[in-house]
XYZ file of C-alpha atoms in Angstrom:
338
model
C -122.545 119.995 83.773
C -125.708 118.871 85.568
C -128.952 119.929 83.903
C -132.207 120.724 85.656
C -134.985 119.892 83.199
C -138.459 121.312 83.760
C -141.927 121.387 82.221
C -143.546 124.820 82.484
C -147.031 126.157 81.852
C -146.732 127.829 78.451
C -150.358 128.979 78.278
C -153.648 128.339 79.999
C -155.582 125.586 78.223
C -158.589 126.662 76.203
C -160.872 123.676 76.541
C -159.114 120.320 76.289
C -155.565 120.347 77.631
C -152.891 119.796 74.973
C -149.234 118.824 75.196
C -148.497 122.169 73.518
C -149.816 123.953 76.635
C -146.500 122.996 78.266
C -143.002 124.270 77.520
C -139.707 122.471 78.089
C -136.794 124.209 79.787
C -133.375 123.032 80.787
C -130.711 124.980 82.621
C -127.493 124.317 84.459
C -128.009 123.166 88.018
C -125.831 124.329 90.883
C -126.774 123.016 94.311
C -128.039 126.003 96.321
C -127.113 126.881 99.887
C -130.021 125.585 101.963
C -131.739 127.680 104.603
C -132.863 126.239 107.923
C -135.937 124.073 107.251
C -135.086 123.412 103.572
C -134.583 120.092 101.830
C -133.006 119.616 98.401
C -134.703 116.873 96.413
C -134.417 115.079 93.115
C -137.742 114.108 91.591
C -137.838 110.438 90.611
C -141.510 109.645 89.870
C -144.372 112.021 89.121
C -148.097 111.288 89.225
C -150.298 112.514 86.375
C -153.326 113.352 88.506
C -156.456 114.911 86.958
C -156.644 117.489 89.755
C -153.566 119.222 88.300
C -155.827 120.365 85.465
C -157.601 122.676 87.950
C -154.328 124.393 88.782
C -153.809 125.311 85.122
C -156.919 127.504 85.205
C -156.888 131.235 85.979
C -156.701 132.029 89.715
C -160.421 132.712 89.986
C -161.176 129.173 88.753
C -158.484 127.241 90.642
C -159.459 125.810 94.027
C -155.786 125.706 95.034
C -153.168 128.259 94.001
C -153.107 128.552 90.218
C -149.820 127.803 88.461
C -148.434 130.945 86.858
C -147.603 131.213 83.174
C -143.935 130.269 82.816
C -143.840 128.455 86.162
C -143.137 124.722 86.554
C -146.131 122.406 86.725
C -146.424 120.799 90.149
C -147.982 117.616 91.398
C -147.519 114.644 93.682
C -144.114 113.031 93.273
C -141.720 110.565 94.814
C -138.526 112.453 95.581
C -135.066 111.499 96.783
C -133.662 113.824 99.436
C -130.152 114.894 98.462
C -129.478 117.319 101.322
C -131.426 118.510 104.335
C -131.494 121.254 106.922
C -134.730 119.989 108.407
C -134.814 117.956 111.620
C -137.311 115.375 110.308
C -135.536 114.592 107.040
C -132.071 113.403 106.114
C -130.110 112.863 102.930
C -130.761 109.490 101.340
C -134.410 109.292 102.377
C -137.222 109.114 99.860
C -140.531 110.884 100.385
C -143.786 111.745 98.670
C -144.401 115.446 98.157
C -146.066 117.980 95.925
C -143.084 118.976 93.813
C -142.460 120.775 90.513
C -142.109 118.844 87.283
C -138.341 119.271 87.232
C -135.282 117.254 88.195
C -134.138 119.235 91.239
C -135.987 121.499 93.662
C -135.782 122.989 97.137
C -138.835 122.234 99.295
C -139.858 123.604 102.681
C -141.737 120.858 104.569
C -143.082 123.172 107.280
C -144.825 125.300 104.653
C -146.164 122.469 102.488
C -149.943 122.501 101.952
C -149.778 118.714 101.501
C -147.576 116.977 104.089
C -144.222 115.703 102.825
C -144.231 112.076 103.930
C -141.149 109.835 104.207
C -141.388 106.577 102.278
C -140.806 103.705 104.689
C -137.514 101.863 104.340
C -137.975 98.870 102.072
C -141.145 100.192 100.434
C -141.078 100.363 96.647
C -141.529 104.033 95.653
C -143.926 102.854 92.932
C -146.170 101.396 95.652
C -145.902 104.646 97.600
C -147.116 106.524 94.516
C -149.936 104.099 93.727
C -151.193 101.667 96.362
C -150.493 103.971 99.333
C -150.860 107.269 97.492
C -153.288 110.125 98.180
C -155.466 108.599 95.445
C -155.999 105.437 97.497
C -156.502 107.495 100.644
C -159.064 109.611 98.796
C -161.019 106.468 97.937
C -160.731 105.216 101.521
C -161.892 108.349 103.315
C -164.483 109.271 100.718
C -166.105 105.873 100.955
C -165.775 105.116 104.663
C -165.758 108.550 106.332
C -168.270 110.285 104.056
C -170.204 107.437 102.447
C -170.504 105.197 105.523
C -171.245 101.979 103.593
C -173.056 99.026 105.102
C -173.202 95.452 103.795
C -175.841 94.990 101.130
C -175.854 98.603 99.957
C -175.570 99.418 96.260
C -172.565 101.610 95.452
C -172.065 103.318 92.093
C -168.592 104.568 91.122
C -167.904 106.831 88.132
C -164.437 107.066 86.637
C -164.190 103.551 88.015
C -161.049 102.510 86.131
C -159.060 105.542 87.261
C -156.689 105.833 90.188
C -159.342 106.743 92.770
C -162.269 104.914 91.205
C -160.540 101.539 90.961
C -159.730 101.667 94.668
C -163.234 102.857 95.577
C -164.777 99.887 93.743
C -162.580 97.367 95.509
C -163.070 98.956 98.921
C -166.843 98.983 98.443
C -166.693 95.268 97.673
C -164.595 94.716 100.809
C -167.309 96.573 102.760
C -169.851 94.017 101.552
C -171.596 96.263 99.051
C -172.931 95.558 95.585
C -170.761 97.576 93.198
C -171.748 99.166 89.883
C -168.832 100.666 87.956
C -168.998 103.195 85.122
C -165.959 103.450 82.842
C -165.055 104.109 79.218
C -164.282 101.170 76.949
C -164.719 97.386 76.998
C -161.207 96.631 78.274
C -161.666 98.763 81.374
C -165.108 97.319 82.026
C -163.772 93.793 81.641
C -160.997 94.447 84.179
C -163.452 95.979 86.637
C -165.677 92.895 86.552
C -162.886 90.325 86.547
C -160.442 91.925 88.974
C -161.657 95.344 90.098
C -164.431 94.422 92.506
C -167.418 95.394 90.338
C -170.558 93.277 90.124
C -171.566 95.198 87.008
C -169.600 97.519 84.730
C -171.263 99.969 82.350
C -169.401 101.349 79.341
C -170.711 104.906 79.159
C -169.378 105.259 75.617
C -171.668 102.598 74.177
C -174.515 102.214 76.677
C -177.664 104.235 77.214
C -176.553 105.279 80.682
C -179.941 106.118 82.267
C -181.427 102.854 81.001
C -178.375 100.835 82.061
C -178.428 102.325 85.563
C -182.139 101.631 85.910
C -181.557 97.988 85.027
C -178.501 97.709 87.283
C -180.118 99.316 90.346
C -183.754 98.169 90.620
C -183.877 99.299 94.267
C -181.890 102.480 93.688
C -178.350 103.600 94.484
C -177.389 104.032 98.131
C -173.953 105.608 97.613
C -172.623 107.337 94.518
C -168.855 107.945 94.494
C -168.588 110.603 91.800
C -165.284 111.340 90.092
C -166.759 112.682 86.858
C -169.915 114.799 87.232
C -171.789 115.907 84.120
C -174.305 113.537 82.556
C -173.240 110.676 84.822
C -174.068 112.726 87.914
C -177.512 113.538 86.535
C -178.208 109.901 85.664
C -177.163 108.842 89.168
C -179.320 111.470 90.890
C -182.317 110.074 89.023
C -181.608 106.611 90.505
C -180.707 107.516 94.100
C -182.463 105.568 96.841
C -184.062 107.486 99.734
C -181.451 108.775 102.197
C -178.700 108.059 99.667
C -175.309 109.750 99.712
C -173.503 111.388 96.792
C -169.763 111.759 97.401
C -168.286 114.531 95.265
C -164.652 113.609 94.690
C -164.019 115.165 91.262
C -165.643 116.619 88.166
C -163.517 115.146 85.397
C -166.171 115.901 82.782
C -165.678 119.631 83.370
C -161.906 119.848 83.862
C -161.279 120.366 80.153
C -164.050 122.935 79.774
C -164.125 126.680 80.279
C -167.649 126.306 81.663
C -167.921 125.524 85.405
C -169.316 122.115 86.299
C -173.110 122.057 86.378
C -175.171 120.529 89.160
C -178.266 118.300 88.903
C -181.175 119.741 86.938
C -183.843 119.012 89.542
C -182.645 119.710 93.076
C -186.055 118.735 94.449
C -185.071 115.118 93.842
C -182.477 115.618 96.560
C -184.989 117.313 98.846
C -187.749 114.728 98.572
C -185.269 111.853 98.545
C -183.516 113.206 101.680
C -180.284 112.709 99.761
C -176.994 114.071 101.044
C -174.512 115.470 98.518
C -171.104 116.234 100.006
C -167.730 117.254 98.664
C -164.545 116.237 100.455
C -160.779 116.717 100.290
C -158.426 113.980 101.454
C -156.205 116.404 103.371
C -159.013 116.870 105.898
C -158.240 113.363 107.174
C -154.445 113.658 107.481
C -154.492 112.686 111.167
C -155.935 109.292 110.214
C -153.640 108.432 107.293
C -151.670 105.841 109.273
C -154.723 103.760 110.153
C -155.983 103.938 106.562
C -152.617 102.784 105.191
C -152.610 99.904 107.680
C -156.002 98.758 106.369
C -154.871 99.074 102.752
C -151.715 97.082 103.504
C -153.748 94.320 105.160
C -156.260 94.093 102.303
C -153.472 93.927 99.742
C -151.701 91.179 101.713
C -154.961 89.212 101.870
C -155.381 89.488 98.107
C -158.540 91.573 98.379
C -157.060 94.759 96.918
C -155.228 94.947 93.594
C -152.795 97.701 92.740
C -153.414 98.739 89.137
C -151.137 101.365 87.657
C -149.733 102.584 84.352
C -145.967 103.159 84.619
C -144.145 105.053 81.892
C -140.519 106.114 81.629
C -138.946 109.325 80.406
C -139.021 112.997 81.356
C -139.998 113.885 77.801
C -143.175 111.782 78.069
C -144.764 113.712 80.938
C -147.007 116.119 78.932
C -148.356 113.392 76.634
C -148.958 111.122 79.625
C -150.903 113.869 81.374
C -153.069 114.483 78.303
C -153.757 110.742 78.046
C -155.700 110.833 81.328
C -158.362 113.044 79.791
C -158.627 110.849 76.706
C -159.020 107.633 78.683
C -155.663 106.255 77.536
C -154.495 105.125 80.955
C -154.956 101.952 82.963
C -155.202 102.931 86.629
C -152.888 105.418 88.317
C -150.624 106.939 85.662
C -147.094 107.643 86.866
C -143.938 108.628 85.001
C -140.474 107.623 86.167
C -137.798 110.178 85.287
Protein backbone atom coordinates (compact mmCIF):
# COMPACT_ATOMS: atom_id res chain seq x y z
CA UNK A 1 0.00 0.00 0.00
CA UNK A 2 1.25 3.47 -0.92
CA UNK A 3 0.78 6.11 1.77
CA UNK A 4 0.16 9.79 1.21
CA UNK A 5 1.60 11.61 4.22
CA UNK A 6 0.53 15.18 4.94
CA UNK A 7 1.04 17.99 7.43
CA UNK A 8 -2.19 19.85 8.19
CA UNK A 9 -3.03 23.05 10.02
CA UNK A 10 -4.30 21.84 13.39
CA UNK A 11 -4.99 25.30 14.81
CA UNK A 12 -4.20 28.91 14.07
CA UNK A 13 -1.04 29.99 15.90
CA UNK A 14 -1.51 32.29 18.86
CA UNK A 15 1.65 34.35 18.77
CA UNK A 16 4.79 32.36 17.97
CA UNK A 17 4.19 29.42 15.66
CA UNK A 18 4.76 26.02 17.28
CA UNK A 19 5.27 22.55 15.84
CA UNK A 20 2.09 21.57 17.71
CA UNK A 21 0.10 23.92 15.43
CA UNK A 22 0.46 21.21 12.77
CA UNK A 23 -1.10 17.76 12.62
CA UNK A 24 0.22 14.68 10.83
CA UNK A 25 -2.03 12.57 8.63
CA UNK A 26 -1.39 9.56 6.49
CA UNK A 27 -3.84 7.74 4.27
CA UNK A 28 -3.78 5.21 1.48
CA UNK A 29 -3.02 6.72 -1.90
CA UNK A 30 -4.77 5.63 -5.07
CA UNK A 31 -3.79 7.49 -8.22
CA UNK A 32 -6.83 9.53 -9.28
CA UNK A 33 -8.24 9.82 -12.79
CA UNK A 34 -6.89 13.13 -14.08
CA UNK A 35 -9.08 15.73 -15.74
CA UNK A 36 -7.94 17.72 -18.75
CA UNK A 37 -5.37 20.27 -17.53
CA UNK A 38 -4.36 18.28 -14.42
CA UNK A 39 -0.93 17.02 -13.43
CA UNK A 40 -0.22 14.43 -10.74
CA UNK A 41 2.92 15.22 -8.78
CA UNK A 42 5.06 13.80 -6.03
CA UNK A 43 6.58 16.41 -3.75
CA UNK A 44 10.33 15.93 -3.35
CA UNK A 45 11.63 19.13 -1.68
CA UNK A 46 9.71 21.78 0.23
CA UNK A 47 10.84 25.29 1.13
CA UNK A 48 10.24 26.58 4.66
CA UNK A 49 9.50 30.17 3.68
CA UNK A 50 8.51 32.77 6.30
CA UNK A 51 5.64 34.00 4.11
CA UNK A 52 3.76 30.76 4.83
CA UNK A 53 3.24 32.10 8.35
CA UNK A 54 0.86 34.72 6.89
CA UNK A 55 -1.31 32.00 5.39
CA UNK A 56 -1.82 30.43 8.83
CA UNK A 57 -3.64 33.56 10.01
CA UNK A 58 -7.41 34.04 9.83
CA UNK A 59 -8.68 35.08 6.38
CA UNK A 60 -8.96 38.74 7.33
CA UNK A 61 -5.23 38.82 8.18
CA UNK A 62 -3.87 36.72 5.31
CA UNK A 63 -2.76 38.59 2.19
CA UNK A 64 -3.20 35.41 0.13
CA UNK A 65 -5.89 32.79 0.71
CA UNK A 66 -5.72 31.58 4.31
CA UNK A 67 -5.15 27.87 4.87
CA UNK A 68 -8.21 26.28 6.45
CA UNK A 69 -8.11 24.37 9.72
CA UNK A 70 -7.56 20.71 8.82
CA UNK A 71 -6.19 21.53 5.36
CA UNK A 72 -2.64 20.72 4.22
CA UNK A 73 -0.04 23.45 4.59
CA UNK A 74 1.16 24.67 1.21
CA UNK A 75 4.32 26.31 0.01
CA UNK A 76 6.92 26.37 -2.73
CA UNK A 77 8.17 22.90 -3.60
CA UNK A 78 10.14 20.93 -6.14
CA UNK A 79 7.82 18.27 -7.53
CA UNK A 80 8.21 15.30 -9.83
CA UNK A 81 5.43 14.96 -12.40
CA UNK A 82 4.10 11.40 -12.36
CA UNK A 83 1.28 11.83 -14.89
CA UNK A 84 -0.04 14.69 -16.97
CA UNK A 85 -3.06 15.76 -18.97
CA UNK A 86 -1.62 19.19 -19.60
CA UNK A 87 0.00 20.13 -22.91
CA UNK A 88 2.99 21.90 -21.33
CA UNK A 89 3.96 19.15 -18.89
CA UNK A 90 4.85 15.49 -19.23
CA UNK A 91 5.55 12.61 -16.89
CA UNK A 92 9.14 12.49 -15.71
CA UNK A 93 9.63 16.25 -15.64
CA UNK A 94 10.43 18.13 -12.46
CA UNK A 95 9.00 21.55 -11.70
CA UNK A 96 8.74 24.17 -8.98
CA UNK A 97 5.22 24.86 -7.76
CA UNK A 98 3.19 25.92 -4.77
CA UNK A 99 2.13 22.51 -3.52
CA UNK A 100 0.69 21.03 -0.32
CA UNK A 101 2.95 19.55 2.33
CA UNK A 102 2.10 15.99 1.32
CA UNK A 103 3.62 13.25 -0.80
CA UNK A 104 1.16 13.25 -3.71
CA UNK A 105 -1.16 15.92 -5.10
CA UNK A 106 -3.07 16.91 -8.21
CA UNK A 107 -2.25 20.42 -9.45
CA UNK A 108 -3.90 22.54 -12.13
CA UNK A 109 -1.21 24.71 -13.77
CA UNK A 110 -3.66 26.99 -15.57
CA UNK A 111 -5.24 27.98 -12.26
CA UNK A 112 -2.03 28.37 -10.25
CA UNK A 113 -1.56 31.79 -8.61
CA UNK A 114 2.21 31.22 -8.81
CA UNK A 115 3.35 29.82 -12.17
CA UNK A 116 4.38 26.15 -12.17
CA UNK A 117 7.82 26.25 -13.76
CA UNK A 118 9.64 23.25 -15.28
CA UNK A 119 13.11 22.64 -13.88
CA UNK A 120 15.58 22.64 -16.77
CA UNK A 121 17.06 19.27 -17.69
CA UNK A 122 20.35 18.79 -15.88
CA UNK A 123 19.61 21.38 -13.19
CA UNK A 124 19.90 20.16 -9.61
CA UNK A 125 16.45 20.54 -7.98
CA UNK A 126 18.22 21.88 -4.89
CA UNK A 127 19.58 24.75 -7.00
CA UNK A 128 16.11 25.33 -8.43
CA UNK A 129 14.78 25.66 -4.87
CA UNK A 130 17.59 27.92 -3.66
CA UNK A 131 19.81 29.75 -6.14
CA UNK A 132 17.09 30.17 -8.80
CA UNK A 133 14.11 30.19 -6.45
CA UNK A 134 11.48 32.91 -5.94
CA UNK A 135 13.57 34.01 -2.95
CA UNK A 136 16.50 34.93 -5.21
CA UNK A 137 14.14 36.53 -7.71
CA UNK A 138 12.58 38.54 -4.89
CA UNK A 139 16.01 39.90 -3.97
CA UNK A 140 16.77 40.65 -7.63
CA UNK A 141 13.59 42.53 -8.50
CA UNK A 142 13.30 44.24 -5.14
CA UNK A 143 16.81 45.61 -5.40
CA UNK A 144 17.06 46.40 -9.11
CA UNK A 145 13.47 47.14 -10.16
CA UNK A 146 12.32 48.94 -7.01
CA UNK A 147 15.55 50.07 -5.35
CA UNK A 148 17.41 51.15 -8.50
CA UNK A 149 20.91 51.03 -6.95
CA UNK A 150 23.84 53.00 -8.28
CA UNK A 151 27.54 52.48 -7.55
CA UNK A 152 28.63 54.12 -4.32
CA UNK A 153 25.21 54.02 -2.67
CA UNK A 154 24.83 52.67 0.86
CA UNK A 155 22.42 49.72 1.06
CA UNK A 156 21.09 48.33 4.34
CA UNK A 157 19.58 44.83 4.41
CA UNK A 158 17.64 43.41 7.37
CA UNK A 159 17.20 39.67 7.78
CA UNK A 160 20.46 39.62 5.88
CA UNK A 161 21.36 35.98 6.56
CA UNK A 162 18.01 34.66 5.37
CA UNK A 163 17.09 33.34 1.95
CA UNK A 164 16.18 36.72 0.44
CA UNK A 165 18.51 38.88 2.51
CA UNK A 166 21.67 36.93 1.71
CA UNK A 167 20.99 37.32 -2.01
CA UNK A 168 20.11 41.01 -1.64
CA UNK A 169 23.44 41.69 0.10
CA UNK A 170 25.45 39.97 -2.61
CA UNK A 171 23.53 41.61 -5.43
CA UNK A 172 23.99 45.04 -3.86
CA UNK A 173 27.73 44.39 -3.74
CA UNK A 174 27.65 43.34 -7.41
CA UNK A 175 25.89 46.65 -8.16
CA UNK A 176 28.85 48.50 -6.65
CA UNK A 177 27.14 49.54 -3.43
CA UNK A 178 28.42 49.68 0.12
CA UNK A 179 26.47 47.02 2.04
CA UNK A 180 25.42 47.05 5.70
CA UNK A 181 23.85 43.79 6.87
CA UNK A 182 21.72 43.25 9.98
CA UNK A 183 21.40 39.68 11.26
CA UNK A 184 21.09 37.74 14.51
CA UNK A 185 24.18 36.10 15.97
CA UNK A 186 27.95 36.26 15.48
CA UNK A 187 28.14 33.27 13.12
CA UNK A 188 25.71 34.82 10.66
CA UNK A 189 27.45 38.18 10.85
CA UNK A 190 30.82 36.54 10.28
CA UNK A 191 29.54 34.75 7.16
CA UNK A 192 28.01 37.95 5.81
CA UNK A 193 31.32 39.81 6.08
CA UNK A 194 33.53 36.98 4.86
CA UNK A 195 31.38 35.53 2.09
CA UNK A 196 28.01 37.27 1.91
CA UNK A 197 28.94 40.58 0.33
CA UNK A 198 28.59 42.81 3.41
CA UNK A 199 31.06 45.57 4.22
CA UNK A 200 29.67 45.70 7.75
CA UNK A 201 27.43 43.29 9.66
CA UNK A 202 25.50 44.31 12.77
CA UNK A 203 24.30 41.70 15.27
CA UNK A 204 20.96 43.14 16.37
CA UNK A 205 20.90 40.81 19.37
CA UNK A 206 23.96 42.34 21.00
CA UNK A 207 24.36 45.79 19.43
CA UNK A 208 22.66 49.08 20.17
CA UNK A 209 21.08 49.18 16.73
CA UNK A 210 20.44 52.95 16.37
CA UNK A 211 23.99 53.73 17.50
CA UNK A 212 25.50 51.02 15.29
CA UNK A 213 23.61 52.26 12.23
CA UNK A 214 24.67 55.84 12.90
CA UNK A 215 28.31 54.75 13.01
CA UNK A 216 27.95 52.54 9.93
CA UNK A 217 26.18 55.13 7.77
CA UNK A 218 27.69 58.58 8.42
CA UNK A 219 26.14 59.91 5.19
CA UNK A 220 22.85 58.08 5.63
CA UNK A 221 21.24 55.05 3.99
CA UNK A 222 20.26 55.30 0.34
CA UNK A 223 18.38 52.00 0.04
CA UNK A 224 16.90 49.90 2.83
CA UNK A 225 15.87 46.36 1.82
CA UNK A 226 13.55 45.46 4.69
CA UNK A 227 12.66 41.85 5.43
CA UNK A 228 11.90 42.34 9.12
CA UNK A 229 10.13 45.60 10.03
CA UNK A 230 9.63 46.49 13.68
CA UNK A 231 12.45 48.22 15.55
CA UNK A 232 14.87 47.71 12.66
CA UNK A 233 12.56 49.60 10.30
CA UNK A 234 12.33 52.50 12.75
CA UNK A 235 16.10 52.63 13.22
CA UNK A 236 16.59 52.65 9.45
CA UNK A 237 14.04 55.42 8.87
CA UNK A 238 15.99 57.58 11.31
CA UNK A 239 19.14 57.12 9.17
CA UNK A 240 17.70 57.44 5.65
CA UNK A 241 19.49 59.82 3.29
CA UNK A 242 17.42 62.37 1.33
CA UNK A 243 15.55 60.75 -1.57
CA UNK A 244 16.25 57.31 -0.11
CA UNK A 245 14.19 54.23 -0.90
CA UNK A 246 12.73 51.73 1.56
CA UNK A 247 11.86 48.40 -0.07
CA UNK A 248 9.22 46.53 1.93
CA UNK A 249 9.78 42.84 1.25
CA UNK A 250 8.60 41.29 4.53
CA UNK A 251 7.73 41.98 8.15
CA UNK A 252 9.28 38.99 9.91
CA UNK A 253 9.16 40.75 13.28
CA UNK A 254 5.35 40.74 13.14
CA UNK A 255 4.65 37.33 11.59
CA UNK A 256 4.52 35.62 14.98
CA UNK A 257 2.35 38.31 16.55
CA UNK A 258 -1.39 38.81 16.67
CA UNK A 259 -0.79 42.55 16.35
CA UNK A 260 -0.45 43.91 12.79
CA UNK A 261 2.96 45.27 11.84
CA UNK A 262 3.44 48.89 12.88
CA UNK A 263 4.85 51.59 10.64
CA UNK A 264 7.43 54.29 11.46
CA UNK A 265 6.58 56.54 14.40
CA UNK A 266 7.29 59.83 12.63
CA UNK A 267 6.03 59.84 9.05
CA UNK A 268 7.21 63.42 8.62
CA UNK A 269 10.74 62.05 8.35
CA UNK A 270 9.61 60.47 5.09
CA UNK A 271 7.95 63.68 3.94
CA UNK A 272 10.85 66.02 4.63
CA UNK A 273 13.40 63.46 3.48
CA UNK A 274 11.48 62.87 0.21
CA UNK A 275 11.84 59.17 0.98
CA UNK A 276 9.96 56.55 -1.00
CA UNK A 277 8.61 53.51 0.86
CA UNK A 278 7.28 50.80 -1.44
CA UNK A 279 6.05 47.26 -1.03
CA UNK A 280 6.47 44.72 -3.82
CA UNK A 281 5.59 41.13 -4.71
CA UNK A 282 7.87 39.07 -6.92
CA UNK A 283 4.99 37.73 -9.02
CA UNK A 284 4.54 41.21 -10.49
CA UNK A 285 7.76 40.62 -12.46
CA UNK A 286 6.99 37.14 -13.83
CA UNK A 287 7.50 38.26 -17.44
CA UNK A 288 11.13 39.09 -16.63
CA UNK A 289 12.07 35.95 -14.69
CA UNK A 290 14.16 34.51 -17.53
CA UNK A 291 16.45 37.53 -17.77
CA UNK A 292 16.86 37.62 -13.99
CA UNK A 293 17.78 33.92 -13.87
CA UNK A 294 20.32 34.48 -16.66
CA UNK A 295 22.00 37.21 -14.59
CA UNK A 296 22.00 35.03 -11.46
CA UNK A 297 23.51 32.13 -13.41
CA UNK A 298 26.26 34.38 -14.79
CA UNK A 299 27.12 35.86 -11.39
CA UNK A 300 27.28 32.41 -9.83
CA UNK A 301 29.55 31.14 -12.63
CA UNK A 302 31.84 34.14 -12.11
CA UNK A 303 32.08 33.39 -8.39
CA UNK A 304 30.35 36.62 -7.39
CA UNK A 305 27.22 34.99 -5.97
CA UNK A 306 27.23 32.24 -3.35
CA UNK A 307 24.34 29.86 -2.85
CA UNK A 308 23.83 29.40 0.89
CA UNK A 309 21.17 26.97 2.00
CA UNK A 310 20.21 24.71 4.89
CA UNK A 311 19.18 21.26 3.60
CA UNK A 312 17.44 18.82 5.92
CA UNK A 313 16.01 15.38 5.25
CA UNK A 314 12.81 13.74 6.43
CA UNK A 315 9.08 14.37 6.11
CA UNK A 316 8.76 14.25 9.89
CA UNK A 317 11.16 17.20 10.26
CA UNK A 318 9.09 19.73 8.32
CA UNK A 319 7.22 21.41 11.24
CA UNK A 320 10.35 21.78 13.40
CA UNK A 321 12.28 23.11 10.41
CA UNK A 322 9.58 25.70 9.76
CA UNK A 323 9.61 26.84 13.39
CA UNK A 324 13.40 27.15 13.27
CA UNK A 325 13.13 30.01 10.76
CA UNK A 326 11.45 32.22 13.34
CA UNK A 327 14.02 31.35 15.99
CA UNK A 328 16.99 32.11 13.76
CA UNK A 329 18.11 28.47 13.63
CA UNK A 330 18.67 28.35 9.89
CA UNK A 331 21.60 29.18 7.65
CA UNK A 332 20.21 30.62 4.42
CA UNK A 333 17.29 29.13 2.52
CA UNK A 334 15.86 26.27 4.58
CA UNK A 335 14.61 23.35 2.50
CA UNK A 336 13.51 19.85 3.47
CA UNK A 337 13.96 16.85 1.19
CA UNK A 338 11.24 14.23 1.61
